[in-house]
mmCIF file of C-alpha atoms and ligand atoms in Angstrom:
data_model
loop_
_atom_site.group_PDB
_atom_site.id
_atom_site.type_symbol
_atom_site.label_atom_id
_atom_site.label_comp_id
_atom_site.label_asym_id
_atom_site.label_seq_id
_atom_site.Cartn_x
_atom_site.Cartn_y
_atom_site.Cartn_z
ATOM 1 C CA UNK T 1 2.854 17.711 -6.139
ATOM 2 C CA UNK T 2 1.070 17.487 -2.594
ATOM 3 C CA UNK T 3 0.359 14.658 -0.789
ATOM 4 C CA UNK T 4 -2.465 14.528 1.935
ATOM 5 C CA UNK T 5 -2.603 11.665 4.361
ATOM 6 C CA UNK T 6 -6.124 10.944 5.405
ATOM 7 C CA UNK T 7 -6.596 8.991 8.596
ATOM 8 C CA UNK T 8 -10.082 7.761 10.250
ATOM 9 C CA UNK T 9 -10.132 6.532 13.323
ATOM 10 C CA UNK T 10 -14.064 5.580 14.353
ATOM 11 C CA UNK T 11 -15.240 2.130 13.899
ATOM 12 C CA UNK T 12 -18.695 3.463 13.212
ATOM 13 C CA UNK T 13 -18.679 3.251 9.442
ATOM 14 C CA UNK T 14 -21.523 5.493 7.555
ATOM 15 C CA UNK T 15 -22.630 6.853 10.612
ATOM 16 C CA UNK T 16 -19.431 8.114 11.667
ATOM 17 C CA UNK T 17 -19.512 12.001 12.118
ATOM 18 C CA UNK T 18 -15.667 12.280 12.350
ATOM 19 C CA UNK T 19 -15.700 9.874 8.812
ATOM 20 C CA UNK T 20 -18.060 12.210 7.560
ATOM 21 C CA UNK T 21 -16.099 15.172 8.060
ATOM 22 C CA UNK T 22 -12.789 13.974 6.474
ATOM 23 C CA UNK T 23 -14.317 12.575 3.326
ATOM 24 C CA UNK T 24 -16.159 16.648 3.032
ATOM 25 C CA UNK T 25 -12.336 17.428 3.935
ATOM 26 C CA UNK T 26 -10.678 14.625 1.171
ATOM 27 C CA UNK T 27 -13.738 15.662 -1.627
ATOM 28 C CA UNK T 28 -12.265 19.757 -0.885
ATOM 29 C CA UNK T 29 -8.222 19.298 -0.980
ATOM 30 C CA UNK T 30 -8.707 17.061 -4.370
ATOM 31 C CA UNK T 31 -10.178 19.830 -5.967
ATOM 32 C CA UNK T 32 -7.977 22.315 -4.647
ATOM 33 C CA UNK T 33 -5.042 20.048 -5.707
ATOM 34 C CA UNK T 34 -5.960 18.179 -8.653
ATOM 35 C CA UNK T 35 -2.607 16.622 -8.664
ATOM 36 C CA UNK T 36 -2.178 15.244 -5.653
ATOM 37 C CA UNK T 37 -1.740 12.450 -3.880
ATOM 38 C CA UNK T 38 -4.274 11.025 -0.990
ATOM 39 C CA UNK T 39 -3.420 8.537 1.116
ATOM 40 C CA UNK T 40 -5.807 6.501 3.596
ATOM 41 C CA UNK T 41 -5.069 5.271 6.633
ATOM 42 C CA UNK T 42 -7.862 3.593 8.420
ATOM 43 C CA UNK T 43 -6.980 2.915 12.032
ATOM 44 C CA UNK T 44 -9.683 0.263 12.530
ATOM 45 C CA UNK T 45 -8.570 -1.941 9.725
ATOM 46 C CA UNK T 46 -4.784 -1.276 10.707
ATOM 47 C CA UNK T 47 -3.226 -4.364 13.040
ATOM 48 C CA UNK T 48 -2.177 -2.212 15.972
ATOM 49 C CA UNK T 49 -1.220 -3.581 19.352
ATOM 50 C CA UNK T 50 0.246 -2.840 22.411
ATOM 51 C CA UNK T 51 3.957 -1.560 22.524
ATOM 52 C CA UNK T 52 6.089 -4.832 23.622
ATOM 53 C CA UNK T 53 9.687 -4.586 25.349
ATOM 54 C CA UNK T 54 10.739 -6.027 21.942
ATOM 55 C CA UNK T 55 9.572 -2.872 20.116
ATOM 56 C CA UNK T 56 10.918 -0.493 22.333
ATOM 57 C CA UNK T 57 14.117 -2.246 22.638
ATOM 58 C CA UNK T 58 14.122 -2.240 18.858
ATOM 59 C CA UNK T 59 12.968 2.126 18.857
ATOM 60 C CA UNK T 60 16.357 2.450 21.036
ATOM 61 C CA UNK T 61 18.665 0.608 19.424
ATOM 62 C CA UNK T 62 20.579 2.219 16.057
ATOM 63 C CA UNK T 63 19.478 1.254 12.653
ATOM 64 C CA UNK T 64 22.312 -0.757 11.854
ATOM 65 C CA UNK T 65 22.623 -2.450 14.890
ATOM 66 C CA UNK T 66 19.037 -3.892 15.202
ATOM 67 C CA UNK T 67 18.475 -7.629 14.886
ATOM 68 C CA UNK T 68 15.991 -9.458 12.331
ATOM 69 C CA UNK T 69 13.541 -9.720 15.260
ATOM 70 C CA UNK T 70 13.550 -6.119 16.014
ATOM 71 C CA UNK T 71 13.437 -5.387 12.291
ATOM 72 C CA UNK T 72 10.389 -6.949 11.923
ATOM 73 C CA UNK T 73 8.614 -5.891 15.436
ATOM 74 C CA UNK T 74 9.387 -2.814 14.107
ATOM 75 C CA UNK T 75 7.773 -3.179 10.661
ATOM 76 C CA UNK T 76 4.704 -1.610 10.852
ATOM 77 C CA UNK T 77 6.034 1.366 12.976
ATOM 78 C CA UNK T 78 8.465 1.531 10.023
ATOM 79 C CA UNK T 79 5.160 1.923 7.761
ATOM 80 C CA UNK T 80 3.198 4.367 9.828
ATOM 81 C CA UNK T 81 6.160 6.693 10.064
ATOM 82 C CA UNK T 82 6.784 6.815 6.353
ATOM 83 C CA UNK T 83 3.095 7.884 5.885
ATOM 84 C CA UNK T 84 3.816 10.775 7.923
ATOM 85 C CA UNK T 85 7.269 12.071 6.345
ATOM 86 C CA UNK T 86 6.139 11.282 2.621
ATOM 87 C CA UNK T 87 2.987 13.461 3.136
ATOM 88 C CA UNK T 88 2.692 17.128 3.308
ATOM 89 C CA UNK T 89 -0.349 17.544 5.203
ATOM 90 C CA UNK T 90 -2.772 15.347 7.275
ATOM 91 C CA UNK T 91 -6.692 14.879 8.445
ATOM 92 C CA UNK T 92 -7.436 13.167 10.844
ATOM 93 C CA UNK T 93 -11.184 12.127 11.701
ATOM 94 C CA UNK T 94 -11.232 11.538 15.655
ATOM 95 C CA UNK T 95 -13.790 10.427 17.752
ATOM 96 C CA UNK T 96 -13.928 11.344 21.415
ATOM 97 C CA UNK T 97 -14.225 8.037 23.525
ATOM 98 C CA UNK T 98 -14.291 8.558 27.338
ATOM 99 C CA UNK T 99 -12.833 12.214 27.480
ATOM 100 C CA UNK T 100 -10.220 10.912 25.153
ATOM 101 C CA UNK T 101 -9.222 9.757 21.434
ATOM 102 C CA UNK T 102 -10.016 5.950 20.868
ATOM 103 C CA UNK T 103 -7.798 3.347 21.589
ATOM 104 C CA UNK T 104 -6.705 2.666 17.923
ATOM 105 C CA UNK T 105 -5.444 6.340 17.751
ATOM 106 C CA UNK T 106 -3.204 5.879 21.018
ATOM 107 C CA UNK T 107 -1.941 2.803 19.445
ATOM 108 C CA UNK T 108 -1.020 4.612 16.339
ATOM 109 C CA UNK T 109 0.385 7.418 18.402
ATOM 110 C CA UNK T 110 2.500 5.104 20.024
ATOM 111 C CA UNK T 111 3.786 3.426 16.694
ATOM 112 C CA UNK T 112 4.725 6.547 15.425
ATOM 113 C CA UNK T 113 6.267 8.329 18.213
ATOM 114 C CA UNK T 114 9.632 6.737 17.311
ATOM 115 C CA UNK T 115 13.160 8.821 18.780
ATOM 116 C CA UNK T 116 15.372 10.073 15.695
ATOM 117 C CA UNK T 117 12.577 9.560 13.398
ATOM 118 C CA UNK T 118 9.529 11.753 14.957
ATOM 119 C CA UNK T 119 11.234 13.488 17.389
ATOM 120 C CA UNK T 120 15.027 13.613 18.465
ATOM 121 C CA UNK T 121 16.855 14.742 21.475
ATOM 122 C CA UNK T 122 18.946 18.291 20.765
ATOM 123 C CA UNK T 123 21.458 19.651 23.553
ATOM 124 C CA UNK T 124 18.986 17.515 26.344
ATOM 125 C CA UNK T 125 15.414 19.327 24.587
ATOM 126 C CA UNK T 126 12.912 17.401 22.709
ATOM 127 C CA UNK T 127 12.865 18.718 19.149
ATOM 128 C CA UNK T 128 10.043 17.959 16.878
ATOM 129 C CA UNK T 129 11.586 16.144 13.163
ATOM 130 C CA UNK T 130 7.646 16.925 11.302
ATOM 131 C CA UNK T 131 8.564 20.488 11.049
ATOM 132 C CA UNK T 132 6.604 21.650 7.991
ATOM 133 C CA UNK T 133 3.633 19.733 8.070
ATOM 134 C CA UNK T 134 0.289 20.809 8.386
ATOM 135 C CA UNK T 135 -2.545 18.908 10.267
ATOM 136 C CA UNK T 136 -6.592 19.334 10.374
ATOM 137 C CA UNK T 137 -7.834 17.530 13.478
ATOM 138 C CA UNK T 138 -11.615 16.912 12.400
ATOM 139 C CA UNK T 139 -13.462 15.901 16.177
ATOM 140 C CA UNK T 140 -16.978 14.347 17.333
ATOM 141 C CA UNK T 141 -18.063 14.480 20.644
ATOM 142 C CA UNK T 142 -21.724 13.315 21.842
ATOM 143 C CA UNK T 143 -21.558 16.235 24.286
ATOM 144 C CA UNK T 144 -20.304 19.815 23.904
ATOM 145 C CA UNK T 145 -17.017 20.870 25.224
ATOM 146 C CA UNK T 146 -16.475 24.306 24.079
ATOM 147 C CA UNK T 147 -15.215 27.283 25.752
ATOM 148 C CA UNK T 148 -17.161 28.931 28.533
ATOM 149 C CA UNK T 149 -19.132 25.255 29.192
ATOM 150 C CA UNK T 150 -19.272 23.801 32.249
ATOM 151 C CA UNK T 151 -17.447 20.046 31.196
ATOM 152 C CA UNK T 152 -14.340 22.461 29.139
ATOM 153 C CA UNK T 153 -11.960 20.333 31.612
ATOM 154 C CA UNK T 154 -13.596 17.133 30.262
ATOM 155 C CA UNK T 155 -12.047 17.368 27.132
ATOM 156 C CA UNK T 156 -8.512 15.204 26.853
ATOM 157 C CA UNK T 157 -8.784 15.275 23.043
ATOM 158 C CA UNK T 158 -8.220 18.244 21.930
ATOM 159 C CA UNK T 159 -5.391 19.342 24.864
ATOM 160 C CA UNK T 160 -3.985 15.923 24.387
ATOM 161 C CA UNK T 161 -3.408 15.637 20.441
ATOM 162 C CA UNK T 162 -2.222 19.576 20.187
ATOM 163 C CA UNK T 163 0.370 18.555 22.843
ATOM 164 C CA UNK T 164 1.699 15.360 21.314
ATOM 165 C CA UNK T 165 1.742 16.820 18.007
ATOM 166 C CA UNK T 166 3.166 19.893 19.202
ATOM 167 C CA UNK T 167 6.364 17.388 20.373
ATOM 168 C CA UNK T 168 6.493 15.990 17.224
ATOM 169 C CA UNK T 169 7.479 19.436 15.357
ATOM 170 C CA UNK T 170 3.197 19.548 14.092
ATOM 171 C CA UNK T 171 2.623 23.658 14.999
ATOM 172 C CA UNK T 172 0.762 24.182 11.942
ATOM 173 C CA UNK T 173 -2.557 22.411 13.347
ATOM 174 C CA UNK T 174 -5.979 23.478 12.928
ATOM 175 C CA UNK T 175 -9.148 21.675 15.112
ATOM 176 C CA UNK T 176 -12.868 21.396 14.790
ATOM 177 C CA UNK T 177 -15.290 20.005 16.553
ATOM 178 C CA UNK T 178 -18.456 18.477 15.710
ATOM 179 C CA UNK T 179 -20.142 18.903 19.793
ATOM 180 C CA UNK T 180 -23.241 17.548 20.105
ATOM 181 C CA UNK T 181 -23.358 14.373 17.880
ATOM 182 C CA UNK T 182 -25.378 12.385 20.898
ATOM 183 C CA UNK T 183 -28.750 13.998 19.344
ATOM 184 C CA UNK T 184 -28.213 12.196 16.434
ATOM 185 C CA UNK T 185 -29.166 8.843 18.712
ATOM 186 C CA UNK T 186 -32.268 10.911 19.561
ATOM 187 C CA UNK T 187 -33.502 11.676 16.077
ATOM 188 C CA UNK T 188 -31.971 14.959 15.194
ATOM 189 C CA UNK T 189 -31.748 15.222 11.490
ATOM 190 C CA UNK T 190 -28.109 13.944 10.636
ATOM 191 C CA UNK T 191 -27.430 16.434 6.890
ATOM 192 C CA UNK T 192 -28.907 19.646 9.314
ATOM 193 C CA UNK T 193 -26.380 18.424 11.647
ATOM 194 C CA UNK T 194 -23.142 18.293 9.091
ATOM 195 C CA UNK T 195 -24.084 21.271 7.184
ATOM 196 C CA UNK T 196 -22.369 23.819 9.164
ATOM 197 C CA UNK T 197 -19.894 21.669 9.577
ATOM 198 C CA UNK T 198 -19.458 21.214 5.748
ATOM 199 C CA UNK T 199 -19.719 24.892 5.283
ATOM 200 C CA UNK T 200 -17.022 25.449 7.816
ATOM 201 C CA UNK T 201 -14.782 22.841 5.789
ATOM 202 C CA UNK T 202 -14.948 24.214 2.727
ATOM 203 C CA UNK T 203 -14.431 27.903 3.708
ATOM 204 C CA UNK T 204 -10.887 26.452 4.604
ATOM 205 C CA UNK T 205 -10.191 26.007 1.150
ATOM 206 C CA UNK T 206 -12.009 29.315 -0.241
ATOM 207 C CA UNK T 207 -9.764 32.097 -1.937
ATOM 208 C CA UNK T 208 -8.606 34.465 0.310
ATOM 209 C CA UNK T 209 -10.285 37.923 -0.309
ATOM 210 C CA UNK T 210 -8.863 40.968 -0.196
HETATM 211 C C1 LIG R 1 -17.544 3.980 23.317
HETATM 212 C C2 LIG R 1 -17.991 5.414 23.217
HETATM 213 C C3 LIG R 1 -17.526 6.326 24.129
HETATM 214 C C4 LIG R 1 -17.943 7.654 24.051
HETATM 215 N N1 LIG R 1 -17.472 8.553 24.961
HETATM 216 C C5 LIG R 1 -17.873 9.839 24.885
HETATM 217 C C6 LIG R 1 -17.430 10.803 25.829
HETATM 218 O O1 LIG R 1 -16.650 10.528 26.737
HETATM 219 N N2 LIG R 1 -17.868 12.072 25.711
HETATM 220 C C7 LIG R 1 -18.712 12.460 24.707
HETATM 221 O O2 LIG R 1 -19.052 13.629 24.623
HETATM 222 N N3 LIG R 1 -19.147 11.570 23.780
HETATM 223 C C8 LIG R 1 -18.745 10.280 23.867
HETATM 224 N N4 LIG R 1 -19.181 9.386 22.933
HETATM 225 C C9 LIG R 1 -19.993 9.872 21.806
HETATM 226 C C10 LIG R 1 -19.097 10.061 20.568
HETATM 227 O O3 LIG R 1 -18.082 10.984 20.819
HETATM 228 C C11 LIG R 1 -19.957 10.521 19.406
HETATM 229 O O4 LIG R 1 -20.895 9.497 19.124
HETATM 230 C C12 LIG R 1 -19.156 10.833 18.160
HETATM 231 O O5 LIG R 1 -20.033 11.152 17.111
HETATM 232 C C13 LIG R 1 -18.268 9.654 17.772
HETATM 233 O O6 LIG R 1 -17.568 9.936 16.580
HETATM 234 P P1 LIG R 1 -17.962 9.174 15.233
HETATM 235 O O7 LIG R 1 -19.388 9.582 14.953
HETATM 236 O O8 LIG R 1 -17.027 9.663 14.218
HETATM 237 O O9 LIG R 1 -17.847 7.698 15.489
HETATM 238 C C14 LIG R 1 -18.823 8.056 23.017
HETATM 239 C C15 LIG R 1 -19.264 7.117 22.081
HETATM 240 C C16 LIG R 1 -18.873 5.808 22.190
HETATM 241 C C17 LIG R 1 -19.362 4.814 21.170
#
């Protein structure tokens, strides 16, 4: 049995594109796998904060050795990271905020970058411990970033989120990209705007033809 964690990251509810795009995503992988498992993990309703000395400390120091205090700094980190090793596969809805992915992401990022539980340290190279898994990156931007455009360079989302999950063992990662989602504000006609977007969602889970 599979399990698919599902994480949103935009605060802007039912007028979230990236939202949008993972529940087309969800709706698709639950009939493809009837008996799996999704889990959700909204980043907006999730109490992330700032990394503290504490919790690094705590990262660094060996299991056994950690105090109650650095136990429980490192509680929700604990959490996170489970999500990621029980699933199989992930979504994850991402809205681009000043070049970048939103703060709540990066704070989730860096909860669950955690040494000998992400990622380790082999011979002196970095070596990835979510070998195996597969991840859909599902992206809005209000402009348009793709190849060949003038503002490619602008875009730290994409770049950024193949490299960190790259270092976390991710290789198996797939990314689209809703560009454009400003004319919504101006009146462009939000289903005409997801449709190919849908369409392009659920030809990831049509049978391969010969
Ligand atoms: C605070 C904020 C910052 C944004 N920064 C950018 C940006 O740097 N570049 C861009 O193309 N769009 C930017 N946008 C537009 C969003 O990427 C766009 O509205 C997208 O649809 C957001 O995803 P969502 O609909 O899932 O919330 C920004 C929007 C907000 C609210």
């Amino acid at each position: 049995m599979s399990t698919l964690l599902h994480i949103d990251s935009s605060p802007a509810g039912d007028h979230s594109v990236s939202r949008a795009l993972t529940a087309e995503f969800v709706k698709n992988w639950k009939a493809a796998n009837p008996d799996g498992t999704v889990v959700d993990r909204d980043l907006t309703h999730t109490p992330l904060v700032p990394l503290t000395g504490l919790w690094i400390g705590a990262a660094y120091t060996p299991e056994d050795k950690r105090s109650a205090e650095q136990k429980a700094e490192l509680a929700l980190s604990d959490t996170l990271v489970g999500e990621l090793l029980s699933a199989d596969e992930y979504v994850f809805g991402v809205p681009m905020y000043n070049f970048a992915v939103p703060g709540a992401f990066k704070l989730w990022i860096d909860q669950i970058a955690r040494v000998g539980v992400t990622f380790a340290y082999v011979d002196g190279a970095p070596k990835g411990l979510l070998a195996g898994k597969k991840a859909t990156f599902l992206i809005a931007t209000g402009g348009e970033y793709g190849p060949g455009s003038p503002t490619v360079s602008y875009n730290f989302v994409e770049p950024y989120l193949r490299t960190v999950f790259g270092f976390l063992g991710v290789t198996d990662a797939t990314f689209q990209t809703a560009g454009g989602a400003a004319a919504l504000n101006y009146g462009a006609d939000r289903a005409a705007f997801l449709a190919p977007q849908f369409e392009a969602i659920q030809a990831k889970f049509a049978p391969a033809t010969v």
